[in-house]
Amino acid sequence: MSIREKLRVFVSSTIEECAPERAQVGAAIRSLNHEPFLFEATGARPSPPREVYVPRLKESDIFIGVYKQSYGWLASGESISGLEDEYRHAMNRGMPCLVYIHVDDAKRDPRLRAMIADIKAQARIKYFRYRDENDLYERIRDDVEAVVAQRFVRAEQLESVLLNDARSEVESILRGQTVVPRAQVNEHLLSALSASKIVQVSGGAGAGKTTLVASLAKDHDFTFVSAARLSPLEIANAITARLQGLEGAMPQHHFTLHVACQALKEAWNSAASVTLVLDGIETPAMIQQLFPLDCEFSERKRLLYTVVVPAPAVGHASVTVPPFTAGEAAELVRNARLSISSESLEELLKISQGNPLLLRYCAESGQQDWGHTLQQFETVRWDALAPRGREVVSYIAIARSKVSLGDLMELVYGREASPEELAPDIDAARWFLTDDAFGYSIRHEHQRATVLSLLASSQQRHAYYARRLAALASRRGDHLGAFLALESAGDAGSGQVARAAAFDASRGGDYRQFVHIAERIIETARTEDDPEDLVIALLAFAFAKRQLGADDGAAAALGEATRVADASKLDRVI
C-alpha cells in the first residue's frame, strides 16, 4: 500500500473581494496534491466564524494571505477583523506564511495598511506584490514547493545521511588507521541481538560506541543509519529510504511525522530480513516513537541502537561498551605507529582508564601530555589554530547540521570569495572536522562540547558567530537551527524565531527541543501579560511533555493553563 501525503494550506483573504484570487490559489494548491482550506467551502454553519477558522488554522501546515483593499468584517465584541485574527494566529503558531499583496492600494482600508506594514516588517514572512489574479497560479506553486523543500523535507540532510554508510563512518573516524578488533564485545552484542531482537548500546563520551557499531555493521552487512542530531521525522525518512533501497524501490521523502512513521512501519514489516543499526539516538523513547508495538521483530528483523545515557526500555536488552583491555590498547598504539615499553603502555592504560578516544589522543601526541583530559587535548588543538581557523570551527560547532563550503565562505567573508582563500584555514582545522559532498561537521561530539565551552568564555565572540549563523539559517528556512544557534550564545534574539522554531520542532516530532522552545515562549507570554498566548503555549507544552513520558510536568502545565483560562474567561481556548 502506498501512502499519499497532503499538506493543509490555510487561505486567508476577504471572500467576495478576492474571489478570483481564491480560485487561483485553490487550484495551485490542489495541483501540487495538497489540500486548501477555503472558508466558503465549509457551507453554512451554526457556529461563529472564529470557531471554524481557528481550529482549521491549528490543523494547517502553511498560511497563505491575499490582500487587496478591504480589512474585512469585525465580529461583535472583537477589536480586530477575522482577516487580521487569522494572520495573528498563523504568526503565533510559527507557520510558514506566504503573503500576496495587490499593487493597487489607492482605496485600501487604513487598518489593512497597518497590518501590511506589520507583515513587511516580519523578517520570516515572504510577501509578493501582484497585479492580476492570473499572476498567482505559478507563483504560488513555486512558493509552496520552496516552503516544502526548506521547512518540511531538508532533502540535502537526508541525502547526506544516506550517503554515509557504515564503511564511510568508520573511515571518517579513524582517518586511515585500522579498526581495533573487539571480538568479545562484538560476540556479546550479537548474542544480545539473537536473544532480545532490540539492543541498546550505551557508553560515555569517547567510549567508542560509534566505531564499535559501525564496524559491526560493516563486517556483517547490517543496515547502518547515523541518527545523531536528527529529528524523529528525519530518522524515520532515513530508515525508510535505506529499507526501500534494500528492496530496490525509489526512496521517498515524507514531510509529516505520522505519515513518515506509517511508511517506516510498512517498509520494516515488508522487509524479508534486516538488522538495523541506529547510531546517536537521544533516548529510548525515540525508538518507541519510531517503532510502535505492531512493528515486527524476530530472528530476521532486529534493531541495535546507541545512546549516550542508558535508560531502561521494556523488551530492550542493554549493553554498556567496556573500556579497552591491555591487548586492545596495545593494538591501538601499534596502529598509531608509536613504539612504547610495556611499562609505558600500562601507565597509558591507567591514565586513560581504557577510554578509546583518550587513548587515540595520547597516541597522537607521542609520549607527551598523557595526563591530559579529553577537553585539555582538544583545547591544545584549539589554541594552535589561527583566528580564522577558530572561526571556521566555531560556525560548524554551533550549527545543528552540516555547513557547506559556500555557506562557510558567506559566513567568514560576507562576500563572493574563492574557495582557495579559505582552504588553508580549513586544512589547518582538519583535526576537528569531517566532510562529505554536502558539507563539514565536527568529528566528535565531545569536540563540539569543548568548542562551545571555549566560546562561552567570550560571550561577544560567541554571540557574533551565532547571529551570523542564525541569519543564514533563517534565510535557508531552518528556523530551528537559527533558534538553537542563538540559544547556544544566550542571545535574546532567539525569542524572535522561537515560534517558527517550535512549529518546525513539533512537526519533526522533536518534543525535547519543543519543550525547550516552549519554555521560552511561556516566559515571554508571562512577561508581556498575554493570557491567551500563555494558555496556548502551556497546552502545547503539556502535550509535548506527555509525549516524552513526563506526566507530572504535563499535569502541572495543564493545571496552570486551566487556571489562567478561567481567570481570563478564555474557555474557548481550552
Coordinates of C-alpha atoms in Angstrom, one line a residue:
M1 CA 0.0 0.0 0.0
S2 CA 1.4 3.4 -1.0
I3 CA 0.9 6.3 1.3
R4 CA -0.3 9.6 -0.2
E5 CA 0.6 12.7 1.8
K6 CA -1.0 16.1 1.7
L7 CA -0.2 19.3 3.4
R8 CA -3.1 21.5 4.6
V9 CA -2.8 25.1 3.3
F10 CA -5.0 27.8 5.0
V11 CA -6.1 30.5 2.6
S12 CA -6.9 33.9 4.2
S13 CA -8.5 36.8 2.4
T14 CA -11.8 38.7 2.1
I15 CA -14.1 36.2 0.3
E16 CA -16.1 38.3 -2.2
E17 CA -13.4 40.9 -3.0
C18 CA -10.8 38.2 -3.6
A19 CA -13.0 35.5 -5.2
P20 CA -10.9 35.3 -8.4
E21 CA -7.7 35.2 -6.4
R22 CA -9.0 32.5 -4.1
A23 CA -9.9 30.3 -7.1
Q24 CA -6.4 30.6 -8.4
V25 CA -4.8 29.9 -5.0
G26 CA -7.0 26.8 -4.5
A27 CA -6.2 25.5 -8.0
A28 CA -2.5 26.0 -7.5
I29 CA -2.5 24.1 -4.1
R30 CA -4.6 21.2 -5.5
S31 CA -2.3 20.9 -8.5
L32 CA 0.5 20.1 -6.0
N33 CA -1.7 17.4 -4.4
H34 CA -2.1 19.5 -1.3
E35 CA -5.4 20.4 0.4
P36 CA -6.5 24.1 0.6
F37 CA -8.8 25.3 3.3
L38 CA -11.2 27.9 1.8
F39 CA -13.8 29.2 4.3
E40 CA -16.6 29.4 1.6
A41 CA -16.2 25.7 1.0
T42 CA -17.4 24.9 4.5
G43 CA -21.0 25.9 3.8
A44 CA -23.5 27.4 6.2
R45 CA -22.7 26.6 9.9
P46 CA -24.4 27.5 13.2
S47 CA -21.0 28.3 14.8
P48 CA -19.5 31.8 14.8
P49 CA -16.8 32.0 12.1
R50 CA -13.9 32.1 14.6
E51 CA -14.9 28.8 16.0
V52 CA -14.5 27.4 12.4
Y53 CA -11.3 29.1 11.2
V54 CA -9.2 28.9 14.4
P55 CA -9.3 25.0 14.6
R56 CA -8.6 24.8 10.9
L57 CA -5.6 27.1 11.3
K58 CA -4.3 24.8 14.1
E59 CA -4.6 21.8 11.7
S60 CA -2.9 23.6 8.8
D61 CA 0.8 23.5 7.7
I62 CA 1.1 26.6 5.6
F63 CA -0.7 30.0 5.7
I64 CA -1.4 32.0 2.5
G65 CA -2.7 35.5 2.8
V66 CA -4.1 37.6 -0.2
Y67 CA -4.8 41.2 0.5
K68 CA -6.4 44.0 -1.7
Q69 CA -8.4 46.9 -0.3
S70 CA -10.8 45.6 2.4
Y71 CA -9.9 44.9 6.1
G72 CA -12.7 42.5 6.5
W73 CA -15.6 42.1 9.0
L74 CA -15.3 42.7 12.7
A75 CA -17.4 40.3 14.8
S76 CA -19.3 41.7 17.8
G77 CA -17.1 42.3 20.8
E78 CA -13.8 41.9 18.7
S79 CA -11.2 44.6 18.3
I80 CA -9.7 43.2 15.0
S81 CA -11.2 41.6 11.9
G82 CA -11.3 37.9 11.2
L83 CA -8.8 38.6 8.4
E84 CA -6.2 40.0 10.9
D85 CA -7.1 37.4 13.5
E86 CA -6.2 34.7 11.1
Y87 CA -2.8 36.3 10.3
R88 CA -2.1 36.8 14.0
H89 CA -2.9 33.2 14.8
A90 CA -0.6 32.0 12.0
M91 CA 2.2 34.1 13.3
N92 CA 1.8 32.9 16.8
R93 CA 1.9 29.3 15.6
G94 CA 5.2 29.9 13.7
M95 CA 3.6 28.6 10.5
P96 CA 5.3 29.3 7.1
C97 CA 3.5 32.4 5.8
L98 CA 3.2 33.4 2.2
V99 CA 1.6 36.7 1.5
Y100 CA 0.4 38.3 -1.8
I101 CA -0.5 42.0 -1.8
H102 CA -2.3 43.7 -4.7
V103 CA -0.3 46.6 -6.2
D104 CA -3.3 49.0 -6.2
D105 CA -3.6 50.4 -2.7
A106 CA -5.5 53.6 -3.6
K107 CA -8.6 52.6 -1.7
R108 CA -7.0 50.4 0.9
D109 CA -8.5 50.5 4.4
P110 CA -6.0 52.2 6.8
R111 CA -6.3 49.2 9.1
L112 CA -5.2 46.8 6.4
R113 CA -2.4 49.3 5.5
A114 CA -1.2 49.0 9.1
M115 CA -1.5 45.2 9.0
I116 CA 0.5 45.0 5.7
A117 CA 3.2 47.3 7.2
D118 CA 3.5 44.8 10.1
I119 CA 3.8 41.9 7.6
K120 CA 6.6 43.7 5.7
A121 CA 8.4 44.2 9.0
Q122 CA 8.4 40.5 9.8
A123 CA 11.8 39.0 8.6
R124 CA 10.4 35.5 8.3
I125 CA 7.4 36.3 6.1
K126 CA 7.7 36.1 2.3
Y127 CA 5.5 38.6 0.6
F128 CA 4.9 39.5 -3.0
R129 CA 3.0 42.1 -5.0
Y130 CA 0.7 41.1 -7.8
R131 CA -1.3 43.0 -10.4
D132 CA -3.8 40.3 -11.6
E133 CA -5.2 37.1 -10.2
N134 CA -3.6 35.3 -13.2
D135 CA -0.2 36.2 -11.7
L136 CA -0.8 34.0 -8.7
Y137 CA -1.1 30.4 -10.0
E138 CA 2.5 29.7 -11.0
R139 CA 3.9 32.0 -8.3
I140 CA 2.0 30.1 -5.6
R141 CA 3.0 26.7 -7.0
D142 CA 6.7 27.7 -6.9
D143 CA 6.5 29.3 -3.4
V144 CA 4.7 26.3 -1.8
E145 CA 7.2 23.9 -3.3
A146 CA 10.0 26.0 -2.0
V147 CA 8.5 26.0 1.5
V148 CA 8.1 22.3 1.4
A149 CA 11.7 21.8 0.4
Q150 CA 13.1 24.2 3.0
R151 CA 10.8 23.7 6.0
F152 CA 9.4 20.2 5.7
V153 CA 11.9 18.0 3.9
R154 CA 15.5 19.2 4.3
A155 CA 16.3 16.9 1.4
E156 CA 20.1 17.6 1.5
Q157 CA 20.2 16.5 5.1
L158 CA 18.5 13.2 4.2
E159 CA 20.8 12.6 1.2
S160 CA 23.8 13.2 3.3
V161 CA 22.7 10.6 5.9
L162 CA 22.0 8.1 3.1
L163 CA 25.5 8.6 1.6
N164 CA 27.1 7.9 5.0
D165 CA 27.1 4.1 5.3
A166 CA 28.9 2.0 7.9
R167 CA 32.2 1.9 6.0
S168 CA 32.4 5.7 5.4
E169 CA 31.5 6.3 9.1
V170 CA 34.4 4.1 10.2
E171 CA 36.8 5.8 7.7
S172 CA 35.9 9.3 8.9
I173 CA 36.5 8.4 12.5
L174 CA 39.8 6.5 12.1
R175 CA 41.5 8.7 9.5
G176 CA 43.5 5.9 7.8
Q177 CA 44.1 3.9 11.0
T178 CA 42.7 0.3 11.2
V179 CA 39.9 -0.8 13.5
V180 CA 41.0 -2.3 16.8
P181 CA 39.3 -5.7 16.8
R182 CA 36.9 -6.2 19.8
A183 CA 35.9 -9.8 19.3
Q184 CA 34.5 -10.4 22.8
V185 CA 32.4 -7.2 22.7
N186 CA 31.1 -8.0 19.3
E187 CA 30.2 -11.5 20.3
H188 CA 28.3 -10.1 23.3
L189 CA 26.4 -7.7 21.1
L190 CA 25.5 -10.5 18.6
S191 CA 24.3 -12.8 21.4
A192 CA 22.2 -10.0 22.9
L193 CA 20.6 -9.4 19.4
S194 CA 19.8 -13.0 19.0
A195 CA 18.2 -13.2 22.4
S196 CA 16.3 -9.9 22.6
K197 CA 16.0 -8.6 19.0
I198 CA 16.3 -5.0 20.2
V199 CA 19.6 -3.9 21.9
Q200 CA 20.5 -0.6 23.5
V201 CA 24.3 0.2 23.5
S202 CA 25.5 2.9 25.9
G203 CA 28.8 4.4 27.0
G204 CA 30.2 7.8 28.0
A205 CA 32.0 10.3 25.8
G206 CA 34.8 8.7 23.8
A207 CA 33.7 5.2 24.7
G208 CA 33.9 4.1 21.1
K209 CA 30.2 3.4 20.6
T210 CA 30.1 4.7 17.0
T211 CA 33.3 2.9 15.9
L212 CA 32.1 -0.3 17.5
V213 CA 28.6 -0.5 16.0
A214 CA 29.6 0.9 12.6
S215 CA 32.4 -1.7 12.4
L216 CA 29.9 -4.4 13.4
A217 CA 27.5 -3.2 10.7
K218 CA 30.3 -3.1 8.1
D219 CA 31.6 -6.6 8.9
H220 CA 28.1 -8.2 9.0
D221 CA 26.4 -6.2 6.2
F222 CA 23.9 -4.7 8.6
T223 CA 21.9 -1.6 7.6
F224 CA 23.5 1.5 9.3
V225 CA 22.0 4.9 9.8
S226 CA 23.7 7.8 11.7
A227 CA 20.9 9.4 13.6
A228 CA 23.0 12.0 15.6
R229 CA 21.3 15.5 15.7
L230 CA 18.4 14.4 13.5
S231 CA 14.7 14.8 14.4
P232 CA 12.4 11.7 14.6
L233 CA 11.0 12.7 11.2
E234 CA 14.4 12.8 9.6
I235 CA 15.4 9.5 11.2
A236 CA 12.1 7.8 10.0
N237 CA 12.7 9.1 6.5
A238 CA 16.3 7.9 6.5
I239 CA 15.5 4.4 7.8
T240 CA 12.6 4.0 5.3
A241 CA 14.9 5.1 2.4
R242 CA 17.5 2.6 3.5
L243 CA 15.0 -0.2 3.7
Q244 CA 13.4 0.8 0.3
G245 CA 16.9 0.8 -1.2
L246 CA 17.4 -2.8 0.0
E247 CA 14.2 -3.8 -1.8
G248 CA 15.2 -1.8 -5.0
A249 CA 12.5 0.8 -4.5
M250 CA 12.9 4.5 -5.0
P251 CA 13.3 6.4 -1.7
Q252 CA 10.5 8.8 -0.8
H253 CA 10.7 11.9 1.3
H254 CA 7.8 12.4 3.8
F255 CA 7.2 15.7 5.5
T256 CA 4.8 14.8 8.3
L257 CA 5.9 12.5 11.1
H258 CA 2.7 10.5 11.2
V259 CA 3.0 9.5 7.5
A260 CA 6.8 9.0 7.8
C261 CA 6.2 6.5 10.7
Q262 CA 3.5 4.8 8.7
A263 CA 5.9 4.4 5.8
L264 CA 8.6 3.2 8.1
K265 CA 6.3 0.5 9.6
E266 CA 5.2 -0.6 6.1
A267 CA 8.8 -0.8 4.9
W268 CA 10.0 -2.6 8.1
N269 CA 7.2 -5.2 8.1
S270 CA 7.7 -5.8 4.3
A271 CA 11.4 -6.4 4.6
A272 CA 12.4 -10.1 4.3
S273 CA 15.4 -9.7 6.6
V274 CA 17.2 -6.7 8.2
T275 CA 19.4 -5.9 11.1
L276 CA 19.2 -2.1 11.6
V277 CA 22.0 -0.2 13.4
L278 CA 21.0 3.3 14.6
D279 CA 23.8 5.4 16.0
G280 CA 23.3 8.5 18.1
I281 CA 19.7 8.1 19.4
E282 CA 19.0 10.6 22.2
T283 CA 16.6 8.4 24.3
P284 CA 14.9 5.0 24.1
A285 CA 11.6 6.9 23.9
M286 CA 12.6 7.9 20.4
I287 CA 12.8 4.2 19.4
Q288 CA 9.3 3.7 20.8
Q289 CA 8.1 6.7 18.8
L290 CA 9.6 5.3 15.5
F291 CA 8.7 1.7 16.0
P292 CA 5.2 1.2 17.5
L293 CA 4.1 -2.1 19.0
D294 CA 2.8 -3.5 15.7
C295 CA 6.3 -3.4 14.1
E296 CA 7.6 -7.0 13.7
F297 CA 10.8 -8.0 15.5
S298 CA 12.2 -11.6 15.0
E299 CA 15.3 -13.5 14.3
R300 CA 15.3 -11.9 10.8
K301 CA 14.3 -8.4 11.9
R302 CA 16.5 -6.9 14.6
L303 CA 17.5 -3.4 15.9
L304 CA 20.6 -2.2 17.6
Y305 CA 20.9 1.4 18.7
T306 CA 23.3 3.6 20.7
V307 CA 22.5 6.2 23.4
V308 CA 24.8 8.4 25.5
V309 CA 22.9 7.8 28.8
P310 CA 21.4 4.3 29.3
A311 CA 17.7 4.2 30.2
P312 CA 15.6 1.1 30.8
A313 CA 13.2 0.2 28.0
V314 CA 10.7 -2.7 28.1
G315 CA 11.9 -5.5 25.9
H316 CA 15.3 -3.9 25.1
A317 CA 18.5 -5.6 26.1
S318 CA 21.2 -3.2 27.4
V319 CA 24.9 -3.4 26.7
T320 CA 27.5 -1.0 28.1
V321 CA 30.6 -0.6 26.0
P322 CA 33.6 -1.7 28.2
P323 CA 36.9 0.2 28.3
F324 CA 39.8 -1.1 26.2
T325 CA 41.7 -4.0 27.5
A326 CA 45.5 -4.0 27.7
G327 CA 45.6 -6.0 24.4
E328 CA 43.2 -3.6 22.7
A329 CA 45.2 -0.6 23.9
A330 CA 48.4 -2.2 22.6
E331 CA 46.8 -2.8 19.2
L332 CA 45.7 0.9 19.0
V333 CA 49.3 2.0 19.9
R334 CA 50.7 -0.2 17.1
N335 CA 48.2 1.2 14.6
A336 CA 49.4 4.7 15.5
R337 CA 53.0 3.5 14.8
L338 CA 54.0 4.5 18.4
S339 CA 56.7 2.4 20.0
I340 CA 56.5 2.3 23.8
S341 CA 57.5 -0.1 26.6
S342 CA 55.1 -2.4 28.3
E343 CA 55.5 -0.2 31.4
S344 CA 54.5 2.9 29.5
L345 CA 51.6 1.0 28.0
E346 CA 50.4 0.0 31.4
E347 CA 50.7 3.7 32.5
L348 CA 48.8 4.8 29.5
L349 CA 46.0 2.4 30.1
K350 CA 45.8 3.5 33.7
I351 CA 45.7 7.2 32.9
S352 CA 43.1 6.8 30.1
Q353 CA 41.1 4.3 32.0
G354 CA 40.8 2.5 28.7
N355 CA 38.8 5.3 27.1
P356 CA 39.3 4.7 23.3
L357 CA 39.1 8.4 22.3
L358 CA 41.6 9.5 25.1
L359 CA 43.9 6.6 24.1
R360 CA 43.9 7.9 20.5
Y361 CA 44.6 11.4 21.6
C362 CA 47.5 10.2 23.7
A363 CA 48.8 8.1 20.9
E364 CA 48.6 11.1 18.5
S365 CA 50.7 13.2 21.0
G366 CA 53.5 10.6 21.1
Q367 CA 54.5 10.4 24.8
Q368 CA 53.6 14.0 25.7
D369 CA 50.8 15.2 27.8
W370 CA 49.5 11.8 28.8
G371 CA 47.9 13.3 31.9
H372 CA 45.6 15.5 29.8
T373 CA 41.8 15.0 29.8
L374 CA 39.8 14.9 26.6
Q375 CA 39.0 18.5 27.0
Q376 CA 42.6 19.5 27.6
F377 CA 43.8 17.7 24.5
E378 CA 41.1 19.4 22.5
T379 CA 41.9 22.8 24.0
V380 CA 45.5 22.5 23.0
R381 CA 44.5 21.8 19.4
W382 CA 42.1 24.8 19.5
D383 CA 44.8 27.1 20.8
A384 CA 47.1 26.1 18.0
L385 CA 44.6 27.3 15.3
A386 CA 44.9 30.7 13.7
P387 CA 42.0 33.1 14.3
R388 CA 40.2 32.3 11.0
G389 CA 40.6 28.6 11.7
R390 CA 38.9 29.0 15.0
E391 CA 36.1 31.0 13.3
V392 CA 35.5 28.1 10.8
V393 CA 35.4 25.5 13.6
S394 CA 33.1 27.8 15.7
Y395 CA 30.4 28.0 12.9
I396 CA 30.5 24.3 12.3
A397 CA 30.3 23.5 16.1
I398 CA 27.3 25.9 16.6
A399 CA 25.4 24.6 13.5
R400 CA 22.8 21.8 14.0
S401 CA 23.6 20.3 10.6
K402 CA 26.4 20.2 8.1
V403 CA 27.8 23.5 6.8
S404 CA 28.7 23.7 3.1
L405 CA 31.8 25.4 1.8
G406 CA 29.7 28.1 0.2
D407 CA 28.0 28.8 3.5
L408 CA 31.3 28.9 5.2
M409 CA 32.6 31.5 2.8
E410 CA 29.5 33.6 3.2
L411 CA 29.8 33.4 7.0
V412 CA 33.5 34.2 7.1
Y413 CA 33.8 36.8 4.3
G414 CA 30.3 38.0 3.8
R415 CA 31.0 38.4 0.1
E416 CA 31.9 36.4 -3.0
A417 CA 35.1 34.6 -2.5
S418 CA 37.2 31.8 -4.0
P419 CA 37.3 28.5 -2.1
E420 CA 41.1 28.7 -2.3
E421 CA 41.0 31.7 0.1
L422 CA 39.6 29.6 2.9
A423 CA 41.3 26.3 2.0
P424 CA 44.4 26.9 4.2
D425 CA 42.3 27.6 7.3
I426 CA 40.0 24.6 6.7
D427 CA 43.1 22.4 6.2
A428 CA 44.6 23.6 9.5
A429 CA 41.3 22.8 11.3
R430 CA 41.1 19.3 9.8
W431 CA 41.7 17.6 13.2
F432 CA 38.3 18.9 14.3
L433 CA 36.4 18.3 11.0
T434 CA 35.0 15.6 8.8
D435 CA 33.4 16.4 5.4
D436 CA 31.5 14.9 2.5
A437 CA 29.8 16.2 -0.6
F438 CA 27.2 18.1 1.5
G439 CA 29.4 19.9 3.9
Y440 CA 31.5 19.9 7.1
S441 CA 30.7 18.7 10.5
I442 CA 32.5 18.2 13.8
R443 CA 34.5 15.0 14.0
H444 CA 33.3 14.0 17.5
E445 CA 30.5 15.3 19.8
H446 CA 33.0 15.7 22.6
Q447 CA 35.0 18.1 20.5
R448 CA 31.8 20.1 19.8
A449 CA 31.1 20.4 23.5
T450 CA 34.6 21.6 24.2
V451 CA 34.5 24.2 21.4
L452 CA 31.2 25.5 22.7
S453 CA 32.6 25.7 26.3
L454 CA 35.6 27.7 25.0
L455 CA 33.3 30.0 23.1
A456 CA 31.3 30.6 26.2
S457 CA 34.3 32.3 27.8
S458 CA 34.0 35.1 25.2
Q459 CA 30.3 36.0 25.1
Q460 CA 30.7 38.7 22.4
R461 CA 32.6 36.4 20.1
H462 CA 30.1 33.6 20.6
A463 CA 27.1 35.9 20.0
Y464 CA 28.7 37.3 16.8
Y465 CA 29.2 33.8 15.3
A466 CA 25.7 32.7 16.5
R467 CA 23.9 35.7 15.0
R468 CA 25.6 35.3 11.6
L469 CA 24.8 31.6 11.5
A470 CA 21.2 32.2 12.7
A471 CA 20.7 34.8 9.9
L472 CA 21.9 32.4 7.3
A473 CA 19.8 29.5 8.8
S474 CA 16.7 31.7 8.7
R475 CA 17.3 32.6 5.1
R476 CA 17.5 28.9 4.3
G477 CA 14.2 28.3 6.1
D478 CA 15.9 26.5 9.1
H479 CA 14.3 28.4 11.9
L480 CA 15.0 25.6 14.5
G481 CA 18.7 25.8 13.5
A482 CA 18.5 29.6 13.9
F483 CA 16.9 29.3 17.4
L484 CA 19.5 26.8 18.6
A485 CA 22.4 28.9 17.3
L486 CA 21.2 31.9 19.2
E487 CA 20.3 30.0 22.3
S488 CA 23.8 28.5 22.4
A489 CA 25.1 32.0 23.0
G490 CA 22.3 33.1 25.3
D491 CA 21.2 35.6 22.7
A492 CA 17.9 37.3 23.3
G493 CA 17.2 37.3 19.6
S494 CA 16.2 33.6 19.9
G495 CA 12.8 34.9 21.0
Q496 CA 12.2 36.3 17.6
V497 CA 12.4 32.9 15.9
A498 CA 11.0 30.9 18.8
R499 CA 7.5 30.4 17.3
A500 CA 8.8 29.3 13.9
A501 CA 11.3 27.0 15.6
A502 CA 8.6 25.5 17.8
F503 CA 6.5 24.8 14.7
D504 CA 9.4 23.0 13.0
A505 CA 10.3 21.0 16.1
S506 CA 6.7 19.9 16.7
R507 CA 6.3 18.8 13.0
G508 CA 9.5 16.9 13.2
G509 CA 8.4 15.1 16.4
D510 CA 11.3 16.6 18.2
Y511 CA 9.5 17.1 21.5
R512 CA 12.6 17.5 23.6
Q513 CA 13.6 20.6 21.6
F514 CA 10.0 21.7 21.5
V515 CA 9.8 21.7 25.3
H516 CA 12.9 23.9 25.5
I517 CA 11.5 26.4 23.0
A518 CA 8.0 26.4 24.5
E519 CA 9.6 27.4 27.9
R520 CA 10.9 30.5 26.2
I521 CA 7.5 31.3 24.7
I522 CA 5.8 30.8 28.0
E523 CA 8.3 33.1 29.7
T524 CA 7.7 35.8 27.1
A525 CA 3.9 35.4 27.4
R526 CA 4.1 35.9 31.2
T527 CA 6.4 38.9 30.8
E528 CA 4.0 40.5 28.3
D529 CA 0.9 39.6 30.3
D530 CA -0.7 37.9 27.4
P531 CA -3.1 35.3 28.9
E532 CA -4.4 33.8 25.6
D533 CA -0.9 33.3 24.3
L534 CA 0.2 31.9 27.7
V535 CA -2.7 29.4 27.7
I536 CA -2.0 28.2 24.1
A537 CA 1.8 27.8 24.9
L538 CA 1.1 25.9 28.1
L539 CA -1.3 23.5 26.4
A540 CA 1.3 22.8 23.7
F541 CA 4.0 22.4 26.4
A542 CA 1.8 19.9 28.3
F543 CA 1.2 17.8 25.1
A544 CA 5.0 17.7 24.4
K545 CA 5.7 16.7 28.0
R546 CA 3.2 13.9 27.8
Q547 CA 4.8 12.6 24.6
L548 CA 8.1 12.5 26.4
G549 CA 6.5 10.5 29.3
A550 CA 6.8 13.4 31.8
D551 CA 3.3 13.2 33.0
D552 CA 3.9 15.3 36.1
G553 CA 5.2 18.2 34.0
A554 CA 2.3 17.8 31.7
A555 CA -0.2 17.9 34.5
A556 CA 1.3 21.0 36.1
A557 CA 1.2 22.9 32.8
L558 CA -2.3 21.8 32.1
G559 CA -3.3 23.0 35.6
E560 CA -1.8 26.4 35.1
A561 CA -3.4 26.7 31.6
T562 CA -6.8 25.9 33.2
R563 CA -6.4 28.5 36.0
V564 CA -5.3 31.3 33.6
A565 CA -8.1 30.5 31.2
D566 CA -10.7 30.6 34.0
A567 CA -9.4 33.9 35.3
S568 CA -9.3 35.5 31.9
K569 CA -12.6 33.9 30.6
L570 CA -10.8 32.0 27.8
D571 CA -12.9 28.9 27.9
R572 CA -13.0 28.8 24.1
V573 CA -9.1 28.4 24.0
I574 CA -9.2 25.4 26.5

